[in-house]
């Protein structure tokens, strides 16, 4: 299968000089997806079918509920509820129609789990937005290595970037190990390792100064770069982008 490349979005995200290239890409995609779901244009039939089936995870429900467009959320939730109700009815009927095993006096009701609980468990984690983001992340990582292997300017841009949050650093290294030979992997490490350590030092310094600022003796001192130290530290540690 031919890999789908996103060279323009990846280069644009890199130019934003954020804390992590992949977090920048993710955040943009996430807001595009949610804006589309809640937006004024009529949702395409196949996407509507997907959101009806999958619903959203806790994080994305919270994000959508936090937006102004409660009607958009209600419309999406309305048809998802209908779908869940239908599925649940079928599975509950099947569960209730099960005959208890005759000799199973001491046997627990359902040792191996059931389709009913499997469905409910699956629903807890299923999310249309997360699904879309996971699929696209594969293309972003393909694009990253496509550019890394072919374009020296791209490598240079990475060298001058802030590197990656720990989650995406892990992803870059794991994928790098699979996609590059030993020498090329060593080169990837030699470019990214100093970035990661330097950025952790910088954030540490900024968080330390942020803490100092709570001391009344420093209250009139400038904030330096520490005003957003905490959101940057949280993102670096967890890939979670929080607003300042
Ligand atoms: Zn990241
Ligand atoms: Zn989600």
PDB file of C-alpha atoms and ligand atoms in Angstrom:
ATOM      1  CA  UNK A   1       0.000   0.000   0.000  1.00  0.00           C
ATOM      2  CA  UNK A   2       1.340   3.406  -0.911  1.00  0.00           C
ATOM      3  CA  UNK A   3       1.895   5.553   2.138  1.00  0.00           C
ATOM      4  CA  UNK A   4      -0.098   8.748   2.322  1.00  0.00           C
ATOM      5  CA  UNK A   5       2.196  11.689   2.893  1.00  0.00           C
ATOM      6  CA  UNK A   6       1.486  14.926   4.707  1.00  0.00           C
ATOM      7  CA  UNK A   7       4.651  16.838   3.905  1.00  0.00           C
ATOM      8  CA  UNK A   8       3.012  20.277   3.944  1.00  0.00           C
ATOM      9  CA  UNK A   9       1.228  19.920   7.316  1.00  0.00           C
ATOM     10  CA  UNK A  10       4.353  18.360   8.863  1.00  0.00           C
ATOM     11  CA  UNK A  11       6.596  21.185   7.633  1.00  0.00           C
ATOM     12  CA  UNK A  12       4.074  23.795   8.714  1.00  0.00           C
ATOM     13  CA  UNK A  13       3.769  22.268  12.174  1.00  0.00           C
ATOM     14  CA  UNK A  14       7.543  22.238  12.486  1.00  0.00           C
ATOM     15  CA  UNK A  15       7.653  25.931  11.688  1.00  0.00           C
ATOM     16  CA  UNK A  16       5.357  26.659  14.636  1.00  0.00           C
ATOM     17  CA  UNK A  17       8.296  25.707  16.867  1.00  0.00           C
ATOM     18  CA  UNK A  18       6.087  24.131  19.538  1.00  0.00           C
ATOM     19  CA  UNK A  19       7.043  21.816  22.358  1.00  0.00           C
ATOM     20  CA  UNK A  20       6.559  18.730  20.157  1.00  0.00           C
ATOM     21  CA  UNK A  21       5.995  18.367  16.408  1.00  0.00           C
ATOM     22  CA  UNK A  22       3.526  15.500  16.796  1.00  0.00           C
ATOM     23  CA  UNK A  23       1.568  17.236  19.574  1.00  0.00           C
ATOM     24  CA  UNK A  24       1.231  20.284  17.294  1.00  0.00           C
ATOM     25  CA  UNK A  25      -0.060  18.073  14.468  1.00  0.00           C
ATOM     26  CA  UNK A  26      -2.402  16.210  16.807  1.00  0.00           C
ATOM     27  CA  UNK A  27      -3.841  19.341  18.308  1.00  0.00           C
ATOM     28  CA  UNK A  28      -4.631  20.826  14.899  1.00  0.00           C
ATOM     29  CA  UNK A  29      -6.235  17.596  13.695  1.00  0.00           C
ATOM     30  CA  UNK A  30      -8.203  17.205  16.913  1.00  0.00           C
ATOM     31  CA  UNK A  31      -9.668  20.681  16.659  1.00  0.00           C
ATOM     32  CA  UNK A  32     -10.458  20.146  12.933  1.00  0.00           C
ATOM     33  CA  UNK A  33     -12.314  16.915  13.768  1.00  0.00           C
ATOM     34  CA  UNK A  34     -14.288  18.366  16.672  1.00  0.00           C
ATOM     35  CA  UNK A  35     -15.095  21.556  14.752  1.00  0.00           C
ATOM     36  CA  UNK A  36     -16.392  19.452  11.925  1.00  0.00           C
ATOM     37  CA  UNK A  37     -18.556  17.324  14.229  1.00  0.00           C
ATOM     38  CA  UNK A  38     -19.994  20.385  15.926  1.00  0.00           C
ATOM     39  CA  UNK A  39     -19.871  22.625  12.881  1.00  0.00           C
ATOM     40  CA  UNK A  40     -22.781  24.072  10.962  1.00  0.00           C
ATOM     41  CA  UNK A  41     -22.315  21.909   7.856  1.00  0.00           C
ATOM     42  CA  UNK A  42     -24.297  18.721   7.608  1.00  0.00           C
ATOM     43  CA  UNK A  43     -22.237  15.730   8.668  1.00  0.00           C
ATOM     44  CA  UNK A  44     -21.558  13.271   5.859  1.00  0.00           C
ATOM     45  CA  UNK A  45     -23.560  10.082   6.110  1.00  0.00           C
ATOM     46  CA  UNK A  46     -20.606   7.748   6.636  1.00  0.00           C
ATOM     47  CA  UNK A  47     -19.122   9.946   9.363  1.00  0.00           C
ATOM     48  CA  UNK A  48     -22.480  10.185  11.074  1.00  0.00           C
ATOM     49  CA  UNK A  49     -22.611   6.376  10.952  1.00  0.00           C
ATOM     50  CA  UNK A  50     -19.197   6.179  12.608  1.00  0.00           C
ATOM     51  CA  UNK A  51     -19.987   8.623  15.419  1.00  0.00           C
ATOM     52  CA  UNK A  52     -23.321   6.856  16.015  1.00  0.00           C
ATOM     53  CA  UNK A  53     -21.460   3.617  16.467  1.00  0.00           C
ATOM     54  CA  UNK A  54     -18.333   4.726  18.298  1.00  0.00           C
ATOM     55  CA  UNK A  55     -19.298   7.758  20.353  1.00  0.00           C
ATOM     56  CA  UNK A  56     -16.406   9.555  22.059  1.00  0.00           C
ATOM     57  CA  UNK A  57     -13.995   9.040  24.936  1.00  0.00           C
ATOM     58  CA  UNK A  58     -14.215  10.985  28.198  1.00  0.00           C
ATOM     59  CA  UNK A  59     -11.617  13.528  27.109  1.00  0.00           C
ATOM     60  CA  UNK A  60     -13.367  14.323  23.845  1.00  0.00           C
ATOM     61  CA  UNK A  61     -16.851  14.489  25.384  1.00  0.00           C
ATOM     62  CA  UNK A  62     -15.419  16.950  27.913  1.00  0.00           C
ATOM     63  CA  UNK A  63     -13.837  19.015  25.141  1.00  0.00           C
ATOM     64  CA  UNK A  64     -17.003  19.124  23.078  1.00  0.00           C
ATOM     65  CA  UNK A  65     -19.196  19.935  26.068  1.00  0.00           C
ATOM     66  CA  UNK A  66     -16.821  22.785  26.868  1.00  0.00           C
ATOM     67  CA  UNK A  67     -17.476  24.350  23.452  1.00  0.00           C
ATOM     68  CA  UNK A  68     -20.253  26.849  22.848  1.00  0.00           C
ATOM     69  CA  UNK A  69     -22.229  24.657  20.489  1.00  0.00           C
ATOM     70  CA  UNK A  70     -24.396  22.557  22.804  1.00  0.00           C
ATOM     71  CA  UNK A  71     -26.884  21.921  19.984  1.00  0.00           C
ATOM     72  CA  UNK A  72     -24.188  20.258  17.882  1.00  0.00           C
ATOM     73  CA  UNK A  73     -23.247  17.998  20.811  1.00  0.00           C
ATOM     74  CA  UNK A  74     -26.913  17.181  21.429  1.00  0.00           C
ATOM     75  CA  UNK A  75     -27.513  16.214  17.779  1.00  0.00           C
ATOM     76  CA  UNK A  76     -24.519  13.902  17.774  1.00  0.00           C
ATOM     77  CA  UNK A  77     -25.364  12.413  21.177  1.00  0.00           C
ATOM     78  CA  UNK A  78     -29.015  11.931  20.174  1.00  0.00           C
ATOM     79  CA  UNK A  79     -28.278   9.506  17.352  1.00  0.00           C
ATOM     80  CA  UNK A  80     -25.443   7.798  19.272  1.00  0.00           C
ATOM     81  CA  UNK A  81     -27.883   7.144  22.138  1.00  0.00           C
ATOM     82  CA  UNK A  82     -30.348   5.573  19.701  1.00  0.00           C
ATOM     83  CA  UNK A  83     -27.653   3.277  18.322  1.00  0.00           C
ATOM     84  CA  UNK A  84     -26.455   2.250  21.806  1.00  0.00           C
ATOM     85  CA  UNK A  85     -30.040   1.579  22.911  1.00  0.00           C
ATOM     86  CA  UNK A  86     -30.633  -0.755  19.955  1.00  0.00           C
ATOM     87  CA  UNK A  87     -27.397  -2.668  20.473  1.00  0.00           C
ATOM     88  CA  UNK A  88     -27.968  -2.938  24.192  1.00  0.00           C
ATOM     89  CA  UNK A  89     -31.515  -4.226  23.727  1.00  0.00           C
ATOM     90  CA  UNK A  90     -30.311  -7.026  21.410  1.00  0.00           C
ATOM     91  CA  UNK A  91     -27.512  -8.051  23.759  1.00  0.00           C
ATOM     92  CA  UNK A  92     -29.695  -7.866  26.870  1.00  0.00           C
ATOM     93  CA  UNK A  93     -32.320 -10.048  25.198  1.00  0.00           C
ATOM     94  CA  UNK A  94     -29.658 -12.596  24.280  1.00  0.00           C
ATOM     95  CA  UNK A  95     -28.182 -12.501  27.780  1.00  0.00           C
ATOM     96  CA  UNK A  96     -31.576 -12.993  29.396  1.00  0.00           C
ATOM     97  CA  UNK A  97     -32.461 -15.826  27.032  1.00  0.00           C
ATOM     98  CA  UNK A  98     -29.406 -17.827  28.088  1.00  0.00           C
ATOM     99  CA  UNK A  99     -30.350 -21.033  29.872  1.00  0.00           C
ATOM    100  CA  UNK A 100     -28.419 -21.673  33.057  1.00  0.00           C
ATOM    101  CA  UNK A 101     -26.358 -24.879  32.904  1.00  0.00           C
ATOM    102  CA  UNK A 102     -28.176 -27.618  34.792  1.00  0.00           C
ATOM    103  CA  UNK A 103     -25.370 -28.961  36.906  1.00  0.00           C
ATOM    104  CA  UNK A 104     -23.710 -25.645  37.419  1.00  0.00           C
ATOM    105  CA  UNK A 105     -24.961 -25.051  40.931  1.00  0.00           C
ATOM    106  CA  UNK A 106     -21.689 -23.570  42.121  1.00  0.00           C
ATOM    107  CA  UNK A 107     -20.648 -22.179  38.784  1.00  0.00           C
ATOM    108  CA  UNK A 108     -20.490 -18.383  38.544  1.00  0.00           C
ATOM    109  CA  UNK A 109     -23.050 -16.847  36.203  1.00  0.00           C
ATOM    110  CA  UNK A 110     -20.543 -16.057  33.517  1.00  0.00           C
ATOM    111  CA  UNK A 111     -16.971 -17.086  33.861  1.00  0.00           C
ATOM    112  CA  UNK A 112     -15.829 -16.218  30.404  1.00  0.00           C
ATOM    113  CA  UNK A 113     -17.515 -12.820  30.150  1.00  0.00           C
ATOM    114  CA  UNK A 114     -20.288 -12.225  27.667  1.00  0.00           C
ATOM    115  CA  UNK A 115     -20.993 -10.354  24.488  1.00  0.00           C
ATOM    116  CA  UNK A 116     -22.998  -7.910  26.543  1.00  0.00           C
ATOM    117  CA  UNK A 117     -20.195  -6.913  28.890  1.00  0.00           C
ATOM    118  CA  UNK A 118     -17.677  -7.072  26.039  1.00  0.00           C
ATOM    119  CA  UNK A 119     -19.781  -4.512  24.163  1.00  0.00           C
ATOM    120  CA  UNK A 120     -20.038  -2.224  27.175  1.00  0.00           C
ATOM    121  CA  UNK A 121     -16.320  -2.464  27.834  1.00  0.00           C
ATOM    122  CA  UNK A 122     -15.539  -1.689  24.204  1.00  0.00           C
ATOM    123  CA  UNK A 123     -17.848   1.303  24.306  1.00  0.00           C
ATOM    124  CA  UNK A 124     -15.957   2.776  27.265  1.00  0.00           C
ATOM    125  CA  UNK A 125     -12.830   3.217  25.163  1.00  0.00           C
ATOM    126  CA  UNK A 126     -14.272   3.750  21.734  1.00  0.00           C
ATOM    127  CA  UNK A 127     -13.939   7.210  20.273  1.00  0.00           C
ATOM    128  CA  UNK A 128     -14.447   8.500  16.769  1.00  0.00           C
ATOM    129  CA  UNK A 129     -11.916  11.323  17.256  1.00  0.00           C
ATOM    130  CA  UNK A 130      -9.233   9.096  18.821  1.00  0.00           C
ATOM    131  CA  UNK A 131      -9.682   6.580  15.991  1.00  0.00           C
ATOM    132  CA  UNK A 132      -9.226   9.227  13.334  1.00  0.00           C
ATOM    133  CA  UNK A 133      -6.190  10.638  15.142  1.00  0.00           C
ATOM    134  CA  UNK A 134      -4.560   7.217  15.506  1.00  0.00           C
ATOM    135  CA  UNK A 135      -4.953   6.501  11.805  1.00  0.00           C
ATOM    136  CA  UNK A 136      -3.551   9.888  10.838  1.00  0.00           C
ATOM    137  CA  UNK A 137      -0.643   9.552  13.279  1.00  0.00           C
ATOM    138  CA  UNK A 138       0.566   6.587  11.223  1.00  0.00           C
ATOM    139  CA  UNK A 139       0.670   8.812   8.145  1.00  0.00           C
ATOM    140  CA  UNK A 140       2.466  11.575  10.047  1.00  0.00           C
ATOM    141  CA  UNK A 141       5.141   9.163  11.185  1.00  0.00           C
ATOM    142  CA  UNK A 142       5.475   7.817   7.610  1.00  0.00           C
ATOM    143  CA  UNK A 143       5.905  11.402   6.453  1.00  0.00           C
ATOM    144  CA  UNK A 144       8.427  12.129   9.184  1.00  0.00           C
ATOM    145  CA  UNK A 145      10.693   9.268   8.114  1.00  0.00           C
ATOM    146  CA  UNK A 146      10.124   9.938   4.431  1.00  0.00           C
ATOM    147  CA  UNK A 147      11.445  13.478   4.912  1.00  0.00           C
ATOM    148  CA  UNK A 148      14.120  12.423   7.396  1.00  0.00           C
ATOM    149  CA  UNK A 149      15.627  10.000   4.880  1.00  0.00           C
ATOM    150  CA  UNK A 150      15.399  12.239   1.835  1.00  0.00           C
ATOM    151  CA  UNK A 151      15.623  15.877   2.828  1.00  0.00           C
ATOM    152  CA  UNK A 152      18.692  17.222   4.609  1.00  0.00           C
ATOM    153  CA  UNK A 153      16.863  20.530   5.270  1.00  0.00           C
ATOM    154  CA  UNK A 154      14.209  18.633   7.200  1.00  0.00           C
ATOM    155  CA  UNK A 155      16.851  17.000   9.373  1.00  0.00           C
ATOM    156  CA  UNK A 156      18.306  20.439   9.979  1.00  0.00           C
ATOM    157  CA  UNK A 157      14.901  21.800  10.990  1.00  0.00           C
ATOM    158  CA  UNK A 158      14.499  18.951  13.478  1.00  0.00           C
ATOM    159  CA  UNK A 159      17.973  19.666  14.831  1.00  0.00           C
ATOM    160  CA  UNK A 160      16.863  23.234  15.507  1.00  0.00           C
ATOM    161  CA  UNK A 161      13.521  22.263  17.030  1.00  0.00           C
ATOM    162  CA  UNK A 162      12.539  21.584  20.629  1.00  0.00           C
ATOM    163  CA  UNK A 163      12.295  17.867  19.931  1.00  0.00           C
ATOM    164  CA  UNK A 164       9.338  15.832  21.161  1.00  0.00           C
ATOM    165  CA  UNK A 165       7.274  15.172  24.237  1.00  0.00           C
ATOM    166  CA  UNK A 166       8.279  11.911  25.913  1.00  0.00           C
ATOM    167  CA  UNK A 167       5.403   9.923  24.417  1.00  0.00           C
ATOM    168  CA  UNK A 168       6.240  11.010  20.889  1.00  0.00           C
ATOM    169  CA  UNK A 169       9.982  10.700  21.499  1.00  0.00           C
ATOM    170  CA  UNK A 170       9.294   7.093  22.392  1.00  0.00           C
ATOM    171  CA  UNK A 171       7.288   6.744  19.164  1.00  0.00           C
ATOM    172  CA  UNK A 172      10.046   8.310  17.020  1.00  0.00           C
ATOM    173  CA  UNK A 173      12.718   6.050  18.512  1.00  0.00           C
ATOM    174  CA  UNK A 174      10.618   2.887  18.301  1.00  0.00           C
ATOM    175  CA  UNK A 175       9.682   3.594  14.691  1.00  0.00           C
ATOM    176  CA  UNK A 176      13.257   4.633  13.927  1.00  0.00           C
ATOM    177  CA  UNK A 177      14.538   1.294  15.167  1.00  0.00           C
ATOM    178  CA  UNK A 178      12.144  -0.481  12.802  1.00  0.00           C
ATOM    179  CA  UNK A 179      12.731   1.719   9.780  1.00  0.00           C
ATOM    180  CA  UNK A 180      16.438   2.611   9.873  1.00  0.00           C
ATOM    181  CA  UNK A 181      19.622   0.576   9.765  1.00  0.00           C
ATOM    182  CA  UNK A 182      21.998   0.713  12.744  1.00  0.00           C
ATOM    183  CA  UNK A 183      24.067   3.624  11.479  1.00  0.00           C
ATOM    184  CA  UNK A 184      21.007   5.672  10.550  1.00  0.00           C
ATOM    185  CA  UNK A 185      19.384   4.904  13.886  1.00  0.00           C
ATOM    186  CA  UNK A 186      22.539   6.064  15.649  1.00  0.00           C
ATOM    187  CA  UNK A 187      22.321   9.289  13.656  1.00  0.00           C
ATOM    188  CA  UNK A 188      18.670   9.758  14.682  1.00  0.00           C
ATOM    189  CA  UNK A 189      19.736   9.371  18.302  1.00  0.00           C
ATOM    190  CA  UNK A 190      22.653  11.740  17.916  1.00  0.00           C
ATOM    191  CA  UNK A 191      20.329  14.458  16.600  1.00  0.00           C
ATOM    192  CA  UNK A 192      17.415  13.939  18.987  1.00  0.00           C
ATOM    193  CA  UNK A 193      19.093  12.979  22.285  1.00  0.00           C
ATOM    194  CA  UNK A 194      20.696  16.407  22.883  1.00  0.00           C
ATOM    195  CA  UNK A 195      17.391  18.108  22.008  1.00  0.00           C
ATOM    196  CA  UNK A 196      15.473  16.071  24.546  1.00  0.00           C
ATOM    197  CA  UNK A 197      17.966  16.623  27.348  1.00  0.00           C
ATOM    198  CA  UNK A 198      18.376  20.311  26.610  1.00  0.00           C
ATOM    199  CA  UNK A 199      14.632  20.856  26.554  1.00  0.00           C
ATOM    200  CA  UNK A 200      14.162  19.009  29.841  1.00  0.00           C
ATOM    201  CA  UNK A 201      16.829  21.255  31.380  1.00  0.00           C
ATOM    202  CA  UNK A 202      15.150  24.377  30.037  1.00  0.00           C
ATOM    203  CA  UNK A 203      11.744  23.340  31.319  1.00  0.00           C
ATOM    204  CA  UNK A 204      13.217  22.381  34.678  1.00  0.00           C
ATOM    205  CA  UNK A 205      14.786  25.823  34.979  1.00  0.00           C
ATOM    206  CA  UNK A 206      11.511  27.516  34.056  1.00  0.00           C
ATOM    207  CA  UNK A 207       9.471  25.421  36.500  1.00  0.00           C
ATOM    208  CA  UNK A 208      12.014  26.178  39.254  1.00  0.00           C
ATOM    209  CA  UNK A 209      11.645  29.894  38.593  1.00  0.00           C
ATOM    210  CA  UNK A 210       7.853  29.501  38.499  1.00  0.00           C
ATOM    211  CA  UNK A 211       8.040  27.996  41.994  1.00  0.00           C
ATOM    212  CA  UNK A 212      10.397  30.758  43.205  1.00  0.00           C
ATOM    213  CA  UNK A 213       7.892  33.368  42.095  1.00  0.00           C
ATOM    214  CA  UNK A 214       5.505  32.155  44.817  1.00  0.00           C
ATOM    215  CA  UNK A 215       8.042  33.393  47.367  1.00  0.00           C
ATOM    216  CA  UNK A 216       7.151  36.989  48.304  1.00  0.00           C
ATOM    217  CA  UNK A 217      10.797  38.012  48.002  1.00  0.00           C
ATOM    218  CA  UNK A 218      10.650  37.317  44.264  1.00  0.00           C
ATOM    219  CA  UNK A 219       7.178  38.555  43.557  1.00  0.00           C
ATOM    220  CA  UNK A 220       8.347  41.720  41.777  1.00  0.00           C
ATOM    221  CA  UNK A 221      10.985  39.922  39.739  1.00  0.00           C
ATOM    222  CA  UNK A 222      10.219  39.297  36.048  1.00  0.00           C
ATOM    223  CA  UNK A 223       8.572  36.010  35.082  1.00  0.00           C
ATOM    224  CA  UNK A 224      11.291  35.326  32.493  1.00  0.00           C
ATOM    225  CA  UNK A 225      10.114  32.275  30.497  1.00  0.00           C
ATOM    226  CA  UNK A 226       8.285  30.663  33.361  1.00  0.00           C
ATOM    227  CA  UNK A 227       4.718  31.939  32.884  1.00  0.00           C
ATOM    228  CA  UNK A 228       3.746  28.907  30.801  1.00  0.00           C
ATOM    229  CA  UNK A 229       6.326  26.589  32.369  1.00  0.00           C
ATOM    230  CA  UNK A 230       3.714  24.302  33.863  1.00  0.00           C
ATOM    231  CA  UNK A 231       1.675  23.605  30.700  1.00  0.00           C
ATOM    232  CA  UNK A 232       4.934  23.047  28.819  1.00  0.00           C
ATOM    233  CA  UNK A 233       6.170  20.637  31.487  1.00  0.00           C
ATOM    234  CA  UNK A 234       2.859  18.759  31.505  1.00  0.00           C
ATOM    235  CA  UNK A 235       2.904  18.464  27.729  1.00  0.00           C
ATOM    236  CA  UNK A 236       6.526  17.289  27.710  1.00  0.00           C
ATOM    237  CA  UNK A 237       5.741  14.638  30.308  1.00  0.00           C
ATOM    238  CA  UNK A 238       2.349  13.457  29.095  1.00  0.00           C
ATOM    239  CA  UNK A 239       1.636  14.732  25.538  1.00  0.00           C
ATOM    240  CA  UNK A 240      -1.348  16.554  27.023  1.00  0.00           C
ATOM    241  CA  UNK A 241      -1.738  20.077  25.720  1.00  0.00           C
ATOM    242  CA  UNK A 242      -3.368  22.250  28.356  1.00  0.00           C
ATOM    243  CA  UNK A 243      -4.250  25.885  27.889  1.00  0.00           C
ATOM    244  CA  UNK A 244      -2.259  28.424  29.891  1.00  0.00           C
TER     245      UNK A 244
HETATM  246 ZN1  LIG B   1       4.030  15.112  21.618  1.00  0.00          ZN
HETATM  247 ZN1  LIG B   2     -11.116  10.399  22.139  1.00  0.00          ZN
END
